Short mmCIF file of C-alpha atoms in Angstrom, two decimals:
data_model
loop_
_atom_site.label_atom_id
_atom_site.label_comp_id
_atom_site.label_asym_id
_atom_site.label_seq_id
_atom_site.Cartn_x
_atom_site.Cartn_y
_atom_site.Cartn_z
CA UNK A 1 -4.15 9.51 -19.97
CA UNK A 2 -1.84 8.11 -17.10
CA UNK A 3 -0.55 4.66 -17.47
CA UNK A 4 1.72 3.06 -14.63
CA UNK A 5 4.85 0.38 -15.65
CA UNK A 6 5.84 -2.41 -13.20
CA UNK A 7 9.03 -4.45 -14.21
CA UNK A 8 9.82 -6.67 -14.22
CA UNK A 9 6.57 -9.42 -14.45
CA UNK A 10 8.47 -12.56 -12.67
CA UNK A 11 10.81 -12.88 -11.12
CA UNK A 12 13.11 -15.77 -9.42
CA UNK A 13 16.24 -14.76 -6.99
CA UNK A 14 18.12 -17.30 -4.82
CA UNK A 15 18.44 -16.19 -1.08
CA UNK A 16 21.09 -13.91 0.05
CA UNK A 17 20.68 -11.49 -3.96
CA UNK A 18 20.12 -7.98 -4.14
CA UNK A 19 16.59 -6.93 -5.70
CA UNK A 20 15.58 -4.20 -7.61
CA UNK A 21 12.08 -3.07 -8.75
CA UNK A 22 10.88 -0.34 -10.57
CA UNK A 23 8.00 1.10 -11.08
CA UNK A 24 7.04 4.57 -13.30
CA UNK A 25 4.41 6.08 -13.63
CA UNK A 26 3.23 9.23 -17.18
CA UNK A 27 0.53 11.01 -17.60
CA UNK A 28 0.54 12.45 -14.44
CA UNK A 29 2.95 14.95 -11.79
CA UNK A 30 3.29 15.09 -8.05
CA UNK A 31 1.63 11.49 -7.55
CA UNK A 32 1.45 9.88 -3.90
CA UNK A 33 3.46 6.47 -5.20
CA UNK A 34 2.76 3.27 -3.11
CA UNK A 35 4.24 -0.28 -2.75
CA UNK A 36 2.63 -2.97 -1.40
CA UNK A 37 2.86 -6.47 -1.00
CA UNK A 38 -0.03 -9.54 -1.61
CA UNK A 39 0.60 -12.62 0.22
CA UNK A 40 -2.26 -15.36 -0.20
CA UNK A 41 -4.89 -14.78 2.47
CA UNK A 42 -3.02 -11.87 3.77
CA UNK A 43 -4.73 -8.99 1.42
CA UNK A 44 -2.42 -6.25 0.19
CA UNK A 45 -0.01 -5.30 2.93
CA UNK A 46 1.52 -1.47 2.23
CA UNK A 47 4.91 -1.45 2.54
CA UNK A 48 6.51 1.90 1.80
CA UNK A 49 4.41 5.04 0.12
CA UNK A 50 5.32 8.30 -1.12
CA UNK A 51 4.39 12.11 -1.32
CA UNK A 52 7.25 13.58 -3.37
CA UNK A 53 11.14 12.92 -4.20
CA UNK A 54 12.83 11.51 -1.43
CA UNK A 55 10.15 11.05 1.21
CA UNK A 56 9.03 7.37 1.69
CA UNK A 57 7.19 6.00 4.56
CA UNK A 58 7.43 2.65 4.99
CA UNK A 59 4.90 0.99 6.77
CA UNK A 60 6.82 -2.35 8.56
CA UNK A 61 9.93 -3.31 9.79
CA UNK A 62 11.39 -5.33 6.97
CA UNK A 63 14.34 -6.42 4.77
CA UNK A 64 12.98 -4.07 1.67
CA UNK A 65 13.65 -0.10 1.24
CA UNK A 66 12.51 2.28 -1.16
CA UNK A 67 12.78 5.66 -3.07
CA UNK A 68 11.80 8.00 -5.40
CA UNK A 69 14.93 9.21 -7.17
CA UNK A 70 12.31 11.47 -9.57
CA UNK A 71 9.20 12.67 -9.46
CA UNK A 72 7.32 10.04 -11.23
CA UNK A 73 9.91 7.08 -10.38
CA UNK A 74 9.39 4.44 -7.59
CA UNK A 75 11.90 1.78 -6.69
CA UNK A 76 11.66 -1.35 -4.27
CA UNK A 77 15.35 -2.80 -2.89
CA UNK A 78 16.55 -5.33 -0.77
CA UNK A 79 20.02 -5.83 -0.24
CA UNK A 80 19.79 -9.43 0.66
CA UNK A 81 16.43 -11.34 -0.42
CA UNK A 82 15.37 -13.54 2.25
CA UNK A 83 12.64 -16.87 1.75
CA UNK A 84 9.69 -14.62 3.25
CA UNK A 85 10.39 -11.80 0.88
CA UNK A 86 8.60 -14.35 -2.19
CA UNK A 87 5.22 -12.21 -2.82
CA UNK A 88 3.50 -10.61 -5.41
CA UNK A 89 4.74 -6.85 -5.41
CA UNK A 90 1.93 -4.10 -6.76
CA UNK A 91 3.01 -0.55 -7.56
CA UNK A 92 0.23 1.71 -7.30
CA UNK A 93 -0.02 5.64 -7.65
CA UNK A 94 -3.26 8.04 -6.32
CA UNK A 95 -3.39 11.82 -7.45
CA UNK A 96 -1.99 14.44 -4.29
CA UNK A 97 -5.01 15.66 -3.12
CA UNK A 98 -4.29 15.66 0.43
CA UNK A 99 -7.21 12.78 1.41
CA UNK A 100 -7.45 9.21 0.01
CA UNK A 101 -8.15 9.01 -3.47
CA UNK A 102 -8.65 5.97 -5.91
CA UNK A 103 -5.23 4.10 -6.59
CA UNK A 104 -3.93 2.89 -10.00
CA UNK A 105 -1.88 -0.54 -9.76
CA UNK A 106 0.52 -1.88 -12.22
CA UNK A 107 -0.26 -4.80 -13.04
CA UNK A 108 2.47 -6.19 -10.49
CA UNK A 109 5.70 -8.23 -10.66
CA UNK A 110 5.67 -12.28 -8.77
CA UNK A 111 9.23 -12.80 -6.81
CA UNK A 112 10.46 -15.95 -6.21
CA UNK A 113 13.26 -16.52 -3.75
CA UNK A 114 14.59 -19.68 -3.75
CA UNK B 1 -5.92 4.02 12.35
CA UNK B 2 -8.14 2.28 10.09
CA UNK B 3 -8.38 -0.38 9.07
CA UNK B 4 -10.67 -3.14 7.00
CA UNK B 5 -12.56 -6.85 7.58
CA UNK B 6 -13.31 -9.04 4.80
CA UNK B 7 -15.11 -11.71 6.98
CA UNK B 8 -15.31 -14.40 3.75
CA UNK B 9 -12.48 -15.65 2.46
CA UNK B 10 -14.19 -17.94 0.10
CA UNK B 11 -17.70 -17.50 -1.53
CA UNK B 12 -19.14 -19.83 -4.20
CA UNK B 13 -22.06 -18.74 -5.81
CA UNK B 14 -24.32 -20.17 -9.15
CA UNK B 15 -24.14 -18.02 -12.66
CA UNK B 16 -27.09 -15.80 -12.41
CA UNK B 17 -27.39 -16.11 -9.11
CA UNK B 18 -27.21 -12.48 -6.75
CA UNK B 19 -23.93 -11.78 -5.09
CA UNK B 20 -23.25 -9.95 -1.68
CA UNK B 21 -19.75 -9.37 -0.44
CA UNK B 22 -19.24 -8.07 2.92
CA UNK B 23 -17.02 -5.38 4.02
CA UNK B 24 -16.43 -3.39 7.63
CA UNK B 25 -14.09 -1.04 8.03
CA UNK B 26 -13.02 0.71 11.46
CA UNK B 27 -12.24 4.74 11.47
CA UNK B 28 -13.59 7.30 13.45
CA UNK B 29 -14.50 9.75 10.83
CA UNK B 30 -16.43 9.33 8.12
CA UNK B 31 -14.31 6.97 5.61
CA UNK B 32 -13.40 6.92 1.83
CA UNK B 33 -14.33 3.55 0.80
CA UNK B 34 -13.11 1.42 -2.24
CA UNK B 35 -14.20 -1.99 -4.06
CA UNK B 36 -11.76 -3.59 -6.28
CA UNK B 37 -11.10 -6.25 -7.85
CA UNK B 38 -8.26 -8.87 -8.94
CA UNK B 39 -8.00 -10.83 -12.31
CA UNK B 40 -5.56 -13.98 -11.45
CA UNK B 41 -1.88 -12.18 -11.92
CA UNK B 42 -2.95 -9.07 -12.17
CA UNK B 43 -3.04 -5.71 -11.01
CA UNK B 44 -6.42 -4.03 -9.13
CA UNK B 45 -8.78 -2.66 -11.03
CA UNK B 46 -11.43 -0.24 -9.19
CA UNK B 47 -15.17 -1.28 -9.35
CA UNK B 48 -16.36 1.94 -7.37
CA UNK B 49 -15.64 4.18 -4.72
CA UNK B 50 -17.60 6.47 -1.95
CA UNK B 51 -16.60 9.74 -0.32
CA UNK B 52 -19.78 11.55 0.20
CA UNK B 53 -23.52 11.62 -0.73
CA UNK B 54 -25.62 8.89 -1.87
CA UNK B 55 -25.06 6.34 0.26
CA UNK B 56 -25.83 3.90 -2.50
CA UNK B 57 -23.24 4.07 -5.28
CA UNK B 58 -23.12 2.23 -8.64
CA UNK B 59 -20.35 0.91 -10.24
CA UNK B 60 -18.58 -0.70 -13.16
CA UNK B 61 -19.94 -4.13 -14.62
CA UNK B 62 -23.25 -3.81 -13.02
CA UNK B 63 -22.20 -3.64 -9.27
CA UNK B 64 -22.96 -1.49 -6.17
CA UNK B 65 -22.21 -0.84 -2.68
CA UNK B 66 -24.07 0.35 0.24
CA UNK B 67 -22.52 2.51 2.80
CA UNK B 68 -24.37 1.85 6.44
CA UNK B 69 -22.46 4.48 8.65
CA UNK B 70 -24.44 2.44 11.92
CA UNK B 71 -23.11 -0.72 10.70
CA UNK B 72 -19.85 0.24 9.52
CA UNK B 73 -19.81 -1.57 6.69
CA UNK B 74 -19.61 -1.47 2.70
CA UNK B 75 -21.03 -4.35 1.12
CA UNK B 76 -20.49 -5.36 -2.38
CA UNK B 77 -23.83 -6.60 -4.50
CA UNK B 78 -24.62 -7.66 -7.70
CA UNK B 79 -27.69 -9.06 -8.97
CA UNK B 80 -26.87 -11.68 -11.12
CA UNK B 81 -23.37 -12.74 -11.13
CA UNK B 82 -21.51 -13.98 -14.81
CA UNK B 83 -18.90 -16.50 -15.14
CA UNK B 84 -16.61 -13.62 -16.12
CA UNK B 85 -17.11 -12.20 -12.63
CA UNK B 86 -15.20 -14.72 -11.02
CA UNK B 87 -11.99 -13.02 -9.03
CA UNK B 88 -10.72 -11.70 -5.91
CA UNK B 89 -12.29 -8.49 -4.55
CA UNK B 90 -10.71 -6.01 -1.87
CA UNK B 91 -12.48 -3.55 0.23
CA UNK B 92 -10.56 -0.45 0.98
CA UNK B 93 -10.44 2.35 3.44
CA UNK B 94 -9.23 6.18 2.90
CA UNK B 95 -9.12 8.84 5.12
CA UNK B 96 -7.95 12.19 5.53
CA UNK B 97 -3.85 10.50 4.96
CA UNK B 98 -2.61 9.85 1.35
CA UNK B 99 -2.74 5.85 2.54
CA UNK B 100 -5.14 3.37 1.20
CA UNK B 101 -5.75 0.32 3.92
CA UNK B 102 -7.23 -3.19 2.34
CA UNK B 103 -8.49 -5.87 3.75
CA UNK B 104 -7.75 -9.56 3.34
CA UNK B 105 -9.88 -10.09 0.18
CA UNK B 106 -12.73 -12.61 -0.91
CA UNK B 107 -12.37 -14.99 -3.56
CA UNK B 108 -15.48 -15.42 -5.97
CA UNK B 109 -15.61 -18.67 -7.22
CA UNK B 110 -18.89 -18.80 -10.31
CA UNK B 111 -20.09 -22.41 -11.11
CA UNK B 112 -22.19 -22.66 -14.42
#
């Protein structure tokens, strides 16, 4: 069965750090790999999502990047956190079908930046 | 491009009483359309899902949805609703892309 890892679970960074979070997904090859972001009252915003190694879309204009340095490996950066990055960050992945499938989330990782 | 209104951002109902969460979604094909939902700190888990067919589709822990292509919209019922049911639900729209649109979410508050 395919199980998806989100790491870390919480997480508190003062302004002005780098970040770093990973997400990896088994059970499964060629996934679409997704990031998104829940603010409260603001839903789940996608940020960056991807259809294979080294192709990310992102979504908004923002402080965060991503990429997919392997197949089943999805990372979330930021070279210098900012106050409006604090969020609660959801890795999710969908079988490549070519339409919209189901997601899976991880069970997502709370940054803090103070 | 698609996209998704939760129009409650709040609904309080009674244990045992029935529940219907509203969902309409904007696309100009025929959609794929998602219910989940969201235990405090955690991930999304997904109650059920329509691409095609039976425009009445059942779900995990006793709910369903409706799809109403003339009202574009997706609702979320249940007929009696447990304590254990209180969480935040999202509504989500597909489409021929490999990117999954929510909307805002609607918290379920369940008093005893």
């Amino acid at each position: 069965s395919q199980t998806i890892h989100q790491w870390p679970a919480t997480l508190v960074q003062p302004v002005g750090s780098p970040l770093s979070l990973e997400c990896t997904v088994e059970g499964t090859s060629n996934p679409n790999l997704y990031w998104y972001r829940q603010a409260a009252g603001r839903g789940l915003q996608l940020l960056f999502y991807s259809v294979g190694i080294g192709q990310i879309s992102s979504e908004v204009p923002q402080n965060l990047s991503a990429s997919r340095p392997q197949d089943r490996q999805f990372i979330l950066s930021s070279k210098k956190l900012l106050l409006s990055d604090s969020g609660f960050y959801l890795c999710a992945w969908s079988p490549r079908t070519g339409i919209t499938t189901e997601a899976f989330f991880g069970q997502g990782t709370r940054l803090t930046v103070v | 491009a698609q996209s998704v209104t939760q129009p409650d951002i709040h609904i309080t109902v009674s244990e045992g009483a029935s529940l219907e969460l509203r969902c309409n979604y904007s696309y100009g094909a025929t959609p794929y359309l998602f219910w989940y939902v969201q235990s405090p700190g955690q991930g999304l888990q997904l109650l059920l899902k329509y691409f095609s067919g039976d425009t009445l589709v059942q779900g995990i822990k006793g709910f369903e949805a409706e799809f109403k292509r003339s009202q574009s919209s997706f609702n979320l019922r249940k007929p009696s609703v447990h304590w254990s049911d209180a969480a935040e639900y999202f509504c989500a729209v597909g489409a021929n892309t490999d990117k999954l649109i929510f909307g805002t979410g609607t918290r379920l508050q369940v008093f005893p």
